[in-house]
Structures are given as structure tokens and as C-alpha cells.
Coordinates of C-alpha atoms and ligand atoms in Angstrom, one line a residue:
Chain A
X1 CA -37.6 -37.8 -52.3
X2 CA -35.2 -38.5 -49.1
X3 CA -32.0 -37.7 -49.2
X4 CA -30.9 -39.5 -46.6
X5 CA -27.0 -40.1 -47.2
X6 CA -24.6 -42.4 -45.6
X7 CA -21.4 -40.8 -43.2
X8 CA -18.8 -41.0 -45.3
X9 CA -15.1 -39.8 -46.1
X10 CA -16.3 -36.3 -47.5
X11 CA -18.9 -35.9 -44.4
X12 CA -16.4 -36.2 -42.0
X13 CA -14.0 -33.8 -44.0
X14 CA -16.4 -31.4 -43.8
X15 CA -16.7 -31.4 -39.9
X16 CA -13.1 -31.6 -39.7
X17 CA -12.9 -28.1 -41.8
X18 CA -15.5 -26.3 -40.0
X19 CA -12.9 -26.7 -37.0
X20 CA -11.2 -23.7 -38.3
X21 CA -14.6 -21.4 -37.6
X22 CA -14.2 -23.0 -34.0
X23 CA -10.3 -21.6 -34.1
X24 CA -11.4 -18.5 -35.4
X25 CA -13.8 -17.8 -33.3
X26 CA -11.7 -18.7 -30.6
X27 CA -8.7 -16.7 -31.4
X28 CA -10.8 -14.0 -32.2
X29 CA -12.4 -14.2 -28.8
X30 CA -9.3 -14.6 -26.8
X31 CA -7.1 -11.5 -28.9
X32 CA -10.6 -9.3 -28.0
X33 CA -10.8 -10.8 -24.3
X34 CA -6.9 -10.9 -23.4
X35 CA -7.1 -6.7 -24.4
X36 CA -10.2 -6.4 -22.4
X37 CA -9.1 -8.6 -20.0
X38 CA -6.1 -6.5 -19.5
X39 CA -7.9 -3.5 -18.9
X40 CA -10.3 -4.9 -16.5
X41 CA -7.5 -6.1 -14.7
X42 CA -5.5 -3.3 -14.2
X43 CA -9.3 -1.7 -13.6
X44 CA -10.2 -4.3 -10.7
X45 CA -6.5 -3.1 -8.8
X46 CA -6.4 0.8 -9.5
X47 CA -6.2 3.4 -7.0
X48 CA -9.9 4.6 -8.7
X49 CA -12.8 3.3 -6.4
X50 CA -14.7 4.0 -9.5
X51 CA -12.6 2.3 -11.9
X52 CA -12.7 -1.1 -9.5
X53 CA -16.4 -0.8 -9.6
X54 CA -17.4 -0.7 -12.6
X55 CA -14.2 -3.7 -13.6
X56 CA -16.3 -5.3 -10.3
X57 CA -19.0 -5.2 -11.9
X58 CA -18.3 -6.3 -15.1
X59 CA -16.8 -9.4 -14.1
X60 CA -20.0 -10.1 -11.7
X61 CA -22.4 -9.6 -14.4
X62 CA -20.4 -11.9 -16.5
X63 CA -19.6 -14.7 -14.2
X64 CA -22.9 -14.5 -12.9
X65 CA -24.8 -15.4 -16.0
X66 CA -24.7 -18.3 -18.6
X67 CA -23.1 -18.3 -21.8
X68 CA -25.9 -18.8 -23.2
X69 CA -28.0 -15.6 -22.0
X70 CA -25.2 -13.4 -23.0
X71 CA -25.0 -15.3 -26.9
X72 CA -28.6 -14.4 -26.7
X73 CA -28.9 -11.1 -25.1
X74 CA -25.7 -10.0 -28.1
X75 CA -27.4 -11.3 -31.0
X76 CA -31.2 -10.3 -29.9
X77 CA -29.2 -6.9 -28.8
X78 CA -28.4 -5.7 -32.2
X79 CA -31.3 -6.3 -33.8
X80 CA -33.0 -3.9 -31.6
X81 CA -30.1 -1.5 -32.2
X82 CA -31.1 -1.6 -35.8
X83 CA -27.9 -3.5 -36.8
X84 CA -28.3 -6.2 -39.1
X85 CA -28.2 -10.1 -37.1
X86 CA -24.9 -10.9 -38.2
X87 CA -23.9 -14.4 -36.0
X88 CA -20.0 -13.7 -36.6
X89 CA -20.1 -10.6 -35.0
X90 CA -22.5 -11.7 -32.4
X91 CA -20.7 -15.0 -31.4
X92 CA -17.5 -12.6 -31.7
X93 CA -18.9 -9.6 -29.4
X94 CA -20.3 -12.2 -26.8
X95 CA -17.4 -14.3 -26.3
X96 CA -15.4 -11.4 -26.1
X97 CA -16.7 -10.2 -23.1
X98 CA -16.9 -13.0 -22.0
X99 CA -13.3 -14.2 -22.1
X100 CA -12.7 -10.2 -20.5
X101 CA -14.1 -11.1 -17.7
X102 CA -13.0 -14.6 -16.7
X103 CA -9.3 -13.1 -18.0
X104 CA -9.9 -9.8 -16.3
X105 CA -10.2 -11.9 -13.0
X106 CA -7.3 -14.3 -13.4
X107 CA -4.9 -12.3 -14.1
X108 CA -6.2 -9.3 -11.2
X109 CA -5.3 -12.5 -9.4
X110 CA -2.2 -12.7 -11.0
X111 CA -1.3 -9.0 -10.8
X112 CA -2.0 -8.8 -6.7
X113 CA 0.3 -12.1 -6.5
X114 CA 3.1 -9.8 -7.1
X115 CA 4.3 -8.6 -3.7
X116 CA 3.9 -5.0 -3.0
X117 CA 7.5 -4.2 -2.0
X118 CA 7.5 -4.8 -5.7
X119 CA 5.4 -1.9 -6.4
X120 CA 6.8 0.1 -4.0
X121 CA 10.4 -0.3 -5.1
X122 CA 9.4 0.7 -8.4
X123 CA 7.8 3.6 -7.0
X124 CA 10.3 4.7 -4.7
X125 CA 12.5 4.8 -7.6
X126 CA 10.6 7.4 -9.6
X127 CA 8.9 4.9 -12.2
X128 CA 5.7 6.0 -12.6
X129 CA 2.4 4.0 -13.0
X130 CA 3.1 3.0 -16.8
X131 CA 6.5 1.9 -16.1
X132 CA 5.8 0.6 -13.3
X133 CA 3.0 -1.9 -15.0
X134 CA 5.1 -2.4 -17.9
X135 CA 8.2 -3.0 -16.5
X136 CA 8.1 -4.3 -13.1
X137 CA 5.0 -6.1 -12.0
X138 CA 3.0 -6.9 -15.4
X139 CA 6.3 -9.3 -16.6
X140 CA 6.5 -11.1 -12.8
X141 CA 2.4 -11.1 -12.8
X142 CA 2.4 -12.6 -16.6
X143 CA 4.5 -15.6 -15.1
X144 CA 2.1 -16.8 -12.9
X145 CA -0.8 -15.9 -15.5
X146 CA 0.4 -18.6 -18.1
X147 CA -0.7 -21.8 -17.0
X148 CA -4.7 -20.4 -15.6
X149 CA -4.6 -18.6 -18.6
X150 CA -4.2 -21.3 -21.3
X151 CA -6.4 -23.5 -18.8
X152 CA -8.9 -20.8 -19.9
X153 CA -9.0 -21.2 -23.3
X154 CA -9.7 -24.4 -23.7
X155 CA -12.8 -23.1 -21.7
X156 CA -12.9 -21.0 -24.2
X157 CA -12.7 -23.3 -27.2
X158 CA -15.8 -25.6 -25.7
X159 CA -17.7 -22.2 -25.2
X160 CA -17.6 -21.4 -28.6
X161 CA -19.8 -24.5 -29.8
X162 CA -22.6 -22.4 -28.1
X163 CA -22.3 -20.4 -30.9
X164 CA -23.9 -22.5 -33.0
X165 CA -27.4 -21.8 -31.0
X166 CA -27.8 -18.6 -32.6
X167 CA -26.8 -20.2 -35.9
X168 CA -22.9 -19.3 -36.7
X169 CA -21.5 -22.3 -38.5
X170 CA -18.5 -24.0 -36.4
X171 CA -18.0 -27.5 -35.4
X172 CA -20.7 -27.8 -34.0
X173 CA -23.5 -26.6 -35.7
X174 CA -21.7 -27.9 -38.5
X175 CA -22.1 -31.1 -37.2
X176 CA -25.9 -30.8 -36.6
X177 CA -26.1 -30.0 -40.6
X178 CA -24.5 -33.7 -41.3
X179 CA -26.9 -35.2 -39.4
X180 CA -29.8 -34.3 -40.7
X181 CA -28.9 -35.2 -43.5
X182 CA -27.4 -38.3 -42.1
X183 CA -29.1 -39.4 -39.6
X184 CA -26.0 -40.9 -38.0
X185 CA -25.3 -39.0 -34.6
X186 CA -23.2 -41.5 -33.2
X187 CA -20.8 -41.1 -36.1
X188 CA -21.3 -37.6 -36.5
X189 CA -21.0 -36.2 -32.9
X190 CA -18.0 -38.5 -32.1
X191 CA -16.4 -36.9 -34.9
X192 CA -17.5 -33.8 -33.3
X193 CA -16.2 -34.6 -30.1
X194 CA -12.8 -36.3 -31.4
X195 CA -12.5 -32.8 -33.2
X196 CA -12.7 -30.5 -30.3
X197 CA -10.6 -33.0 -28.0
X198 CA -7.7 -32.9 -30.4
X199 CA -7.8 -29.4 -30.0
X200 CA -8.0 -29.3 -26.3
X201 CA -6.1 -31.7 -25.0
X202 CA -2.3 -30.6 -26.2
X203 CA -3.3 -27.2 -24.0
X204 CA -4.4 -29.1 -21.3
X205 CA -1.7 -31.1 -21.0
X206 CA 0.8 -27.5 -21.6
X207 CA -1.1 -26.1 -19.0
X208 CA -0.5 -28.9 -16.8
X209 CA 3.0 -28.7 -17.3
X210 CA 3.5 -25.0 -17.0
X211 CA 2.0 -25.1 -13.7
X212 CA 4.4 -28.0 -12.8
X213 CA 7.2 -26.0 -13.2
X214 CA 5.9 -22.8 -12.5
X215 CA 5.3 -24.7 -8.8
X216 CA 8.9 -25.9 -8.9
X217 CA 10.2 -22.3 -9.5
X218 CA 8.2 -20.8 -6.6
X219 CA 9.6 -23.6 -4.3
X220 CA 13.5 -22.8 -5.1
Chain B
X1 CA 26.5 25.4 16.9
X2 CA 26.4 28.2 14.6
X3 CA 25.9 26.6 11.5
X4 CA 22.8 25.1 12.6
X5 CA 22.1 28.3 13.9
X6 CA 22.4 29.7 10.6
X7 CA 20.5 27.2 8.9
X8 CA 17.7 28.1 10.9
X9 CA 17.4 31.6 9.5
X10 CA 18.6 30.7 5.8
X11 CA 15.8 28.9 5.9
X12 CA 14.7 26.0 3.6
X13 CA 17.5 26.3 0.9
X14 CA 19.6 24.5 3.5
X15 CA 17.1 22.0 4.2
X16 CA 16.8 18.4 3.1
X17 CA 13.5 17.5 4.7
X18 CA 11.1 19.5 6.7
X19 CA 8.2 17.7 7.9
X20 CA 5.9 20.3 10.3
X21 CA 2.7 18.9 12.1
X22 CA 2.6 16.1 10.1
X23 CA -0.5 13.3 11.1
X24 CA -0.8 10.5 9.1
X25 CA -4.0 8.2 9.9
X26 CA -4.6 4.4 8.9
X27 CA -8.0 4.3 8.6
X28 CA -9.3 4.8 12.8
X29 CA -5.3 3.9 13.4
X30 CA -3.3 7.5 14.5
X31 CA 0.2 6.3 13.1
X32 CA 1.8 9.4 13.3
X33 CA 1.4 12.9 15.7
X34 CA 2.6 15.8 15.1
X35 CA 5.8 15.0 13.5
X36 CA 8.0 18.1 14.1
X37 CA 11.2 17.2 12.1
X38 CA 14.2 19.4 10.0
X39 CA 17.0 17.4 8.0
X40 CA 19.7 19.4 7.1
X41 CA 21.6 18.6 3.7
X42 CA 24.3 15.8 4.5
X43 CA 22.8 15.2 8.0
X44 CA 22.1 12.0 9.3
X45 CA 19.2 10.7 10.9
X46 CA 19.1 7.1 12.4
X47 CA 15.5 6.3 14.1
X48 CA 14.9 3.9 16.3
X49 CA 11.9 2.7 18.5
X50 CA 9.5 -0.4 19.3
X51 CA 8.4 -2.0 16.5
X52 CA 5.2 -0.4 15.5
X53 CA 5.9 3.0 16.6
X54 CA 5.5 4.4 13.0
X55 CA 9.0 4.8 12.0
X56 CA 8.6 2.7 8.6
X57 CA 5.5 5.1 7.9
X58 CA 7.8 8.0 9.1
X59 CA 10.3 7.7 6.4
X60 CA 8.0 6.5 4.0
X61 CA 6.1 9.6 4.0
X62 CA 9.0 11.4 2.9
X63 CA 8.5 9.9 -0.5
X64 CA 5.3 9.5 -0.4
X65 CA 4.7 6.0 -0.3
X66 CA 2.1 6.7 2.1
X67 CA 0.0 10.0 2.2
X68 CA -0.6 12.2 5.2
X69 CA -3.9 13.8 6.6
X70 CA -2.4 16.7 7.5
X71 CA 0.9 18.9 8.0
X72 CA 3.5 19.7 5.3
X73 CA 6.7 17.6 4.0
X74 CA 8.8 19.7 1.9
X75 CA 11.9 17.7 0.3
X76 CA 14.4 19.6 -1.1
X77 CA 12.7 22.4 -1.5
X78 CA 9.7 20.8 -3.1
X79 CA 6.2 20.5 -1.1
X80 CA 4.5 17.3 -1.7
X81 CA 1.6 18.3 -0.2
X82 CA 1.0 20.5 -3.4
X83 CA 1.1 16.8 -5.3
X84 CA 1.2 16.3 -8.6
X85 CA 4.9 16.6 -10.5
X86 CA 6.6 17.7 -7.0
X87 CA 6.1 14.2 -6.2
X88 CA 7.3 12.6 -9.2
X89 CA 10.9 15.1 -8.4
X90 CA 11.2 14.1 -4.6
X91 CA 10.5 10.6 -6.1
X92 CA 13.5 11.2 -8.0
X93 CA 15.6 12.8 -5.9
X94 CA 15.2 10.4 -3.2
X95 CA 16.3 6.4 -2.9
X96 CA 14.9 4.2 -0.6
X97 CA 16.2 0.6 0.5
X98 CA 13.7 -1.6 2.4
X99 CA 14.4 -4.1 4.7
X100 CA 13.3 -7.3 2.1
X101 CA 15.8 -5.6 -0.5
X102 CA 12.9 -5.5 -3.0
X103 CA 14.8 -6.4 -6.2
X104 CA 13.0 -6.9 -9.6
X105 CA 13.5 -10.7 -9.6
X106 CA 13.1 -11.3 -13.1
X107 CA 16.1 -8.3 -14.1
X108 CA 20.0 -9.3 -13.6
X109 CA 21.2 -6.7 -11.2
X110 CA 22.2 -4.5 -14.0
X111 CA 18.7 -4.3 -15.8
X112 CA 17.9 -3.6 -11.8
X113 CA 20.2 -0.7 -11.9
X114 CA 19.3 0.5 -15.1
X115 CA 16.2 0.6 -15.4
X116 CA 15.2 3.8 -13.8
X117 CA 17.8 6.1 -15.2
X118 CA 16.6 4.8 -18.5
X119 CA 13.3 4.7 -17.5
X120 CA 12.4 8.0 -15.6
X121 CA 15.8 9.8 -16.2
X122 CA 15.7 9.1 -20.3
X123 CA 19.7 7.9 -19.9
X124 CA 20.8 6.1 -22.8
X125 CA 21.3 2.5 -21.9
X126 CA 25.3 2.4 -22.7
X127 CA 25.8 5.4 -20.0
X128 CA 23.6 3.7 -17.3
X129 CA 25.5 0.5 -17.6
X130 CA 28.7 2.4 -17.0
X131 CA 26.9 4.5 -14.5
X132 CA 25.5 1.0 -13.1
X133 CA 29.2 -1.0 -12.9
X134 CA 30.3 2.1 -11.2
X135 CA 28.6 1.9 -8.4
X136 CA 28.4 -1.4 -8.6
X137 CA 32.4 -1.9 -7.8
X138 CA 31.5 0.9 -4.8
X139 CA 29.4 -1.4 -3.5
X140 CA 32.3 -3.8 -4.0
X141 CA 30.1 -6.4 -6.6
X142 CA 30.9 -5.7 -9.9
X143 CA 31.3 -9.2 -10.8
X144 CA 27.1 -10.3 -9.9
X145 CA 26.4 -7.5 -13.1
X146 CA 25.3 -10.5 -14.8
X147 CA 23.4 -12.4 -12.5
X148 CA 19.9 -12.5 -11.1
X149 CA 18.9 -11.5 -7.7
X150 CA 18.1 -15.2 -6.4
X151 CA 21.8 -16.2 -7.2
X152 CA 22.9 -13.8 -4.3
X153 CA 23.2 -13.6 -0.6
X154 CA 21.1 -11.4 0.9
X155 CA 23.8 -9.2 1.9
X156 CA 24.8 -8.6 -1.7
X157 CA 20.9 -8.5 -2.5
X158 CA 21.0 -5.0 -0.1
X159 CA 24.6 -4.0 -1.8
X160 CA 22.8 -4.3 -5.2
X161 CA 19.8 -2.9 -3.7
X162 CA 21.9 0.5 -2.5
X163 CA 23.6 0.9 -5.7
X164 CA 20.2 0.5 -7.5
X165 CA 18.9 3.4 -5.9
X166 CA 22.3 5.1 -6.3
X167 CA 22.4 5.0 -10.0
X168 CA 19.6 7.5 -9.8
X169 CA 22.1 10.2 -8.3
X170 CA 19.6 11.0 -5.4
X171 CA 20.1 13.7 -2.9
X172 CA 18.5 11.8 -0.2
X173 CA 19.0 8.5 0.8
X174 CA 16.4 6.8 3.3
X175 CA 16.9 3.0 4.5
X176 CA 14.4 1.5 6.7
X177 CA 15.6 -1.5 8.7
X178 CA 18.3 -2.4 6.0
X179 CA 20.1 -5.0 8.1
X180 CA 17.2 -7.0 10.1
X181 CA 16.8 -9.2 7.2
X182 CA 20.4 -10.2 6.6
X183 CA 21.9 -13.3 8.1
X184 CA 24.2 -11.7 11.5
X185 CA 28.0 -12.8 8.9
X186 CA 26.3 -10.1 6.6
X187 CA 25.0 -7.0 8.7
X188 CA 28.7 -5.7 8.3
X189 CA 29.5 -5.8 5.0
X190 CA 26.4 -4.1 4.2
X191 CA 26.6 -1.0 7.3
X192 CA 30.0 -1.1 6.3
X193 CA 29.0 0.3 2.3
X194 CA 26.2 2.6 4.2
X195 CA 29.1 4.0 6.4
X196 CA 31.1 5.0 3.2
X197 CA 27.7 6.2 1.5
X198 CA 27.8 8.7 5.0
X199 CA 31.6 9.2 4.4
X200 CA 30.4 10.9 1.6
X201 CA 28.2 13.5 2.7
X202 CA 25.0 12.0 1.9
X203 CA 21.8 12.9 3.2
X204 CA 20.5 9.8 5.1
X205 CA 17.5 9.0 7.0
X206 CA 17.9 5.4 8.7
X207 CA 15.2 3.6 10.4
X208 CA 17.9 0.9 12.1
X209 CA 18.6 -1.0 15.3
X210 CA 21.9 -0.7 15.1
X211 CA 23.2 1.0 17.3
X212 CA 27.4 1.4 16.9
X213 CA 26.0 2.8 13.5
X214 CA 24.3 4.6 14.7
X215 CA 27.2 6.0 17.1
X216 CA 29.3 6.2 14.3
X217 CA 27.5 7.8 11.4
X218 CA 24.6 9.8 13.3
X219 CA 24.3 13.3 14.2
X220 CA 21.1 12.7 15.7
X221 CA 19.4 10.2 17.1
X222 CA 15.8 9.8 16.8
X223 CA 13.4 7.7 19.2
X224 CA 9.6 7.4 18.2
X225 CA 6.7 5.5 20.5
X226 CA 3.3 5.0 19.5
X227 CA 4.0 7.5 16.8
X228 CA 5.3 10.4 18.1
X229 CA 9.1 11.2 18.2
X230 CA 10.3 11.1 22.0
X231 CA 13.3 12.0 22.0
X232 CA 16.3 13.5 19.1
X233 CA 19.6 14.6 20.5
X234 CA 23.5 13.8 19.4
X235 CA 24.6 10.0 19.4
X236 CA 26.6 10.8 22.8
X237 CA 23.5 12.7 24.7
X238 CA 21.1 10.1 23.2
X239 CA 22.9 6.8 24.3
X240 CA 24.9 8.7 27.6
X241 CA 22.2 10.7 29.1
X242 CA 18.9 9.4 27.4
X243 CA 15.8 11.7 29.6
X244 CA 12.8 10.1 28.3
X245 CA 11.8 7.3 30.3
X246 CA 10.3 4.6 27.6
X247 CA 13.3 5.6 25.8
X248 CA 15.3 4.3 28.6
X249 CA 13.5 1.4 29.1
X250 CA 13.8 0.2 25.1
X251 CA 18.2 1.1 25.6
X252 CA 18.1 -1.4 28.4
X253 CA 15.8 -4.1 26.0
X254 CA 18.2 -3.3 23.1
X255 CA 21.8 -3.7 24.6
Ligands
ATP1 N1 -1.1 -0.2 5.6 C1 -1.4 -0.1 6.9 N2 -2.7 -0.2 7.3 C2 -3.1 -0.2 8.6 N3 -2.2 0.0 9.6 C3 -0.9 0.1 9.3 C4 -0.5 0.0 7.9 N4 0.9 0.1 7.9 C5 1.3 0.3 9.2 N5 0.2 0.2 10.1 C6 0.2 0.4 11.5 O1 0.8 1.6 11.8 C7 1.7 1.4 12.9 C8 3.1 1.9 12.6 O2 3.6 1.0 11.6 P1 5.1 1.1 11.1 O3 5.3 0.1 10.1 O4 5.4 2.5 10.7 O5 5.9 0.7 12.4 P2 7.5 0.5 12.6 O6 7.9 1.4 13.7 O7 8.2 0.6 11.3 O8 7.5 -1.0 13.1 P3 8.5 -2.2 12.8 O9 9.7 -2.0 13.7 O10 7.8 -3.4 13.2 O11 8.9 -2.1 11.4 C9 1.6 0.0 13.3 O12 0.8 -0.2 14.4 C10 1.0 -0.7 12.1 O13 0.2 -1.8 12.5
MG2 MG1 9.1 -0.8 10.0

């Protein structure tokens, strides 16, 4: 007995509502990646040669390898750690580091755009480092971080449809449910498609316009 | 004569800076030699010197904005070279203004005031804003309190700058090239709140090349060259009977 069924009204709901595992996933990712991004931030400028190395090479290993590989390497990770496969807290784990990294290296960018008479005021004035981070060149650093940053996650957003490879239900592997049962991939990853684009193009176009004016303010 | 005399045998109570055989290296680079150099309390110090010569890295040795290879700075009676919190003090206890003012951009020139008494200091933030608008109107702005840093001239940039690190009560002051960024219609309103600040009794150590300033405010003249200091007398013996030949050379470039 086939069940093949036509794409209809409820089918396309039901790709619509898995959109909020992809915004899940995603916020989840970027809360876990801006705090790790943070820290290997501040790692990659410290006065430690060991702290910049090892933020170095975290950022290497994670720029240097797909997606993909580190889904895989996660989820095929805990398994031989004993842990139960748990795709949530795989697809959450991996995409986590990964956002660390890419943030970690934006915003080390961001932090050494900050001129160091900055730093150096701050210092001269008895503000030690914490202060100094916090007060003085984090905020200035943070203004120039916006626009790369939100350019980022929609990055982000796309990446997490990898996710679906190792079997967490999102948009997209969501999709790929509806059409085996419908057989109408046209219909069904257009919808997909239409899905991730509404949520990626209103950041692209705030990024866009964040680094608009950001270049305006620098030119004053 | 005598009180520097006694000074001498007091020993360090009386001293604002000591720096003895100080060498500071950048990387292969030898910035500084042997710096042999005594501040008393409310002396001061204008430096001069090619560019290059290591004055910058002079003063900013004295809070430690860079570190030395060897010698010993002590700052009011606190050696750095032991690290740790007597850096943090002479941090404290010393304000520096650098020759691109350095203001927090995204702070109105109060929250630039304020923010280290409240920050380092633990002042409440109603008494640094009065401590703030204080010196503020001694630097003759109190009406940019309000304002950010880009919405002034660079001569009241440096004024804000001075009162900045004044609001942190320090015992020293050290300036390094405070005018050579200004516009020329500026220089004098900004020596001119420096010359009060020396009025009075301040310790200050100058790195400047301006010279009636220096004629007015200094007692003693420093010259450095490839990082050694040539030359330290009195203004008049300095300018009027200058003995060091490249030091005679860079009066003739200068005037
Ligand atoms: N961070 C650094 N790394 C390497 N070399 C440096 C560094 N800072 C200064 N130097 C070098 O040390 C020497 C002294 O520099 P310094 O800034 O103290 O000179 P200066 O007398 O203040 O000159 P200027 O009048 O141009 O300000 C220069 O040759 C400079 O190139
Ligand atoms: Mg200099």
C-alpha cells in the first residue's frame, strides 16, 4: 500500500514549523559561540603566548575543516565517550564551536581595531585589565563588531541545515521527511528554501545597513 | 643649593622618581642606556631631543607602559621592578597625557573624567562628577561636561584630557609631546593650563619642544640622543651655555 500523498496546505505548515528547530538551533549556537567567541577573542590578543596559542589554534582547527567533519566527529565523539547519540546536543556542541571560532576571529579583529592609545590611556589611568576590557575598548570594539557579526549568523543559520545529516529534525531534514512521502521536491525544497531566505534576508539587509553607517561614522 | 643637597642624603622620601641604570631593549633595538635620573617632588623636568631618541619610552617607563630589561624605577617610594600591586599604585599615582589626547570616544568628557575614580578609586559617582566639573572649570571647560570628545577642538580635547588624569589626584604628572598635535591658535591655551598645573607645585615630567616652556616652568632641562640623556642642567645653563655638541646642533635646528 503506497502512501504517496499530494503537497498540500498541512505539508507545507509542517516545514514552516520545523523553522523554529532551525531558530533554536541557531540561537542556541550563537548564545554558546558569542561566550566562546568572547573568550577566544580576548585569548587570541592577551599578553599570554600560551593563551594566543591555544585561541590560535582553535580557530585554525575550526576554520580549517568542514562543517560537516566537525557535525560528524561531535556526534560519532560521544558515542565513544559512552554518552548516549543525542542529535540536539550534538548539532548544539558542534555549531557551538563552530560559531566560537569564526566569532572568536571577528571580533579579535574587532578588538585590535581599537587603537592602542586607547589601551594605554586606560592603563595609564590605573584601570586594570577587566576595566579596561569592559569599559574602554570592548564597547568601541563591539561597534565595529555589529555588522560582521550579524553577517555571521546568517552563516550561521544556513549551517545549521547540516544538522539534519546526523539526523536532528530542522527545516531541513524536515523537509526530506515530506518528500518521501511526497515525492514533490520541487514543491517541497522551494518551500524549504523560501523558509530559510525569509529568515536570512531581513539580517542581511541589517547588516548591510549597519556597515553603511558604521562607514559613514568612521568617515566624520 | 642646599636643599638639593639635602635631598640627596634624606634620601628617597624626598624623591618623586629615581630611575638608576635603567636599559630598556626593543627586541635587538637598545632604546634606552643607562638612564641615570632623580626627580625631586614638585620638580620639573621638560625633555627634549631628536625624534627617536627614546624620550616617549623614557617617560613611559615611569608608569610602566613599557617594561625595562634592567635597572630600577622607584616612583614615590614604590619600586616597580618588584611588580605586581606597586604597579597598580604608581599607576595610580601618576597621570599621563599623550600627544593624540587619547580620549574614550564613546564617553562625554565627564564619563571620561569619571570613570577612573569610580573605577580604580571606588568614588561614588555624585563626588567624581563634582570632583570632575572642578577641574573641569580649572581647565577653563566646564561647559563641554556634556559633550563627546569629537565635538571639540583638539585643544580642549588635551584640556579635557589634563583634567581627566587630574581627577585622579596624582602626585606625578607626565605629558609626552602634549602640544605637537594641536593646531599652532591652540598650543597656548593648552601650555598655558600646564603652566598653572606647575604654578601649583606639581611634579611634572614633560617630553616637549617647546621651548619658552620650557624656560618658564623647568628646573631642568633634559636632552636625550639615541637613548642616552646628554645633557641636564637649569633652563639658563641649558639654552645659554649648552656643552654637548649634538645638543648644540639640535638648539640651532630648533630655534
Ligand atoms: N614598540 C616598539 N617596538 C620597537 N621599537 C620601538 C617601539 N617603540 C619605540 N621604538 C623605537 O625606539 C626608539 C625610541 O622611540 P621613542 O618613541 O621613545 O622616541 P621619541 O624620542 O619619543 O621620538 P619622537 O620624538 O618621534 O616621539 C625609536 O627608534 C623607535 O623606533
Ligand atoms: Mg615620542
Amino acid at each position: 500500500m503506497p502512501l504517496i500523498r499530494p503537497f498540500g496546505l498541512p505539508e507545507f505548515w509542517i516545514i514552516v514549523m520545523a523553522a523554529k528547530w532551525t531558530v533554536a538551533l541557531s540561537a542556541i549556537a550563537f548564545a554558546g559561540g558569542g561566550l566562546g567567541g568572547l573568550l577566544i577573542a580576548l585569548g587570541r590578543v592577551s599578553d599570554s603566548k600560551w593563551l594566543r596559542g591555544l585561541a590560535t589554534g582553535f580557530i585554525r582547527l575550526f576554520q580549517g575543516t568542514p562543517l560537516l567533519m566537525q557535525l560528524f566527529l561531535v556526534f560519532f565523539g560521544m558515542n565513544i565517550l559512552g554518552l548516549a547519540i543525542n542529535p540536539w546536543i550534538a548539532a548544539a556542541v558542534a555549531l557551538t564551536l563552530h560559531a566560537s571560532a569564526f566569532l572568536g576571529e571577528i571580533w579579535r579583529g574587532c578588538i585590535e581595531a581599537v587603537p592602542s592609545g586607547q589601551r594605554e590611556a586606560a592603563t595609564a589611568l590605573g584601570l586594570r585589565y577587566v576595566n579596561r576590557m569592559r569599559y574602554v575598548v570592548l564597547p568601541q570594539a563591539s561597534r565595529i563588531a555589529v555588522a560582521p557579526t550579524v553577517g555571521f549568523l546568517v552563516q550561521l543559520i544556513k549551517g545549521t541545515s547540516l544538522a539534519a545529516i546526523i539526523g536532528f529534525t530542522e527545516l531541513t531534514r524536515q523537509g526530506q521527511i515530506i518528500n518521501n512521502a511526497t515525492f514533490s521536491p520541487f514543491m517541497v525544497f522551494g518551500t524549504v528554501a523560501a523558509v530559510y531566505f525569509v529568515l536570512c534576508w531581513p539580517l542581511s539587509v541589517l547588516a548591510r545597513r549597519m556597515e553603511f553607517r558604521f562607514s559613514r561614522a568612521t568617515e566624520r | 643649593m642646599t636643599g638639593i643637597a639635602a635631598a640627596d642624603i634624606t634620601g628617597s622620601s624626598d624623591l618623586a622618581v629615581q630611575m638608576e641604570g635603567v636599559n630598556k631593549w626593543y627586541g635587538a633595538f637598545h632604546a634606552l642606556k643607562n638612564i641615570e635620573l632623580s626627580v625631586r617632588r614638585g620638580e620639573r623636568i621638560v625633555i627634549c631631543g631628536p625624534s627617536g631618541s627614546g624620550k616617549s619610552t623614557l617617560i613611559r617607563c615611569i608608569n610602566q607602559l613599557e617594561t625595562i630589561r634592567d635597572g630600577r624605577i622607584v616612583v614615590d617610594g614604590h619600586d616597580l621592578t618588584a611588580g605586581g600591586k606597586n604597579v597598580d599604585l604608581v599607576r595610580q599615582e601618576t597621570g599621563m597625557v599623550f600627544q593624540q589626547f587619547n580620549l574614550f570616544p564613546h564617553m562625554t568628557v565627564l564619563e571620561n573624567c569619571t570613570l577612573a575614580p569610580m573605577k580604580v578609586r571606588g568614588i561614588a559617582r555624585v563626588e567624581a562628577e563634582k570632583t570632575a566639573r572642578a577641574f573641569l572649570e580649572r581647565v577653563r571647560i566646564p561647559e563641554q561636561a556634556e559633550k563627546y570628545p569629537a565635538q571639540l577642538s583638539g585643544g580642549q580635547q588635551q584640556r579635557v584630557a589634563i583634567a581627566r588624569a587630574l581627577c585622579m589626584n596624582p602626585k606625578i604628572m607626565l605629558f609626552d609631546e602634549p602640544t605637537s598635535a594641536l593646531d599652532p591658535e591652540m598650543v597656548k591655551e593648552v601650555l598655558d593650563t600646564m603652566i598653572d598645573l606647575a604654578k601649583e607645585g606639581m611634579t611634572m615630567l614633560c617630553v616637549t619642544h617647546e621651548m619658552g616652556f620650557a624656560r618658564q616652568v623647568a628646573d631642568r632641562v633634559i636632552f636625550m640622543d639615541r637613548g642616552e640623556i646628554l645633557e641636564m642642567d637649569t633652563p639658563d645653563a641649558f639654552f645659554g651655555n649648552p656643552k654637548n655638541e649634538r645638543l648644540k646642533t639640535f638648539l640651532g635646528q630648533i630655534s
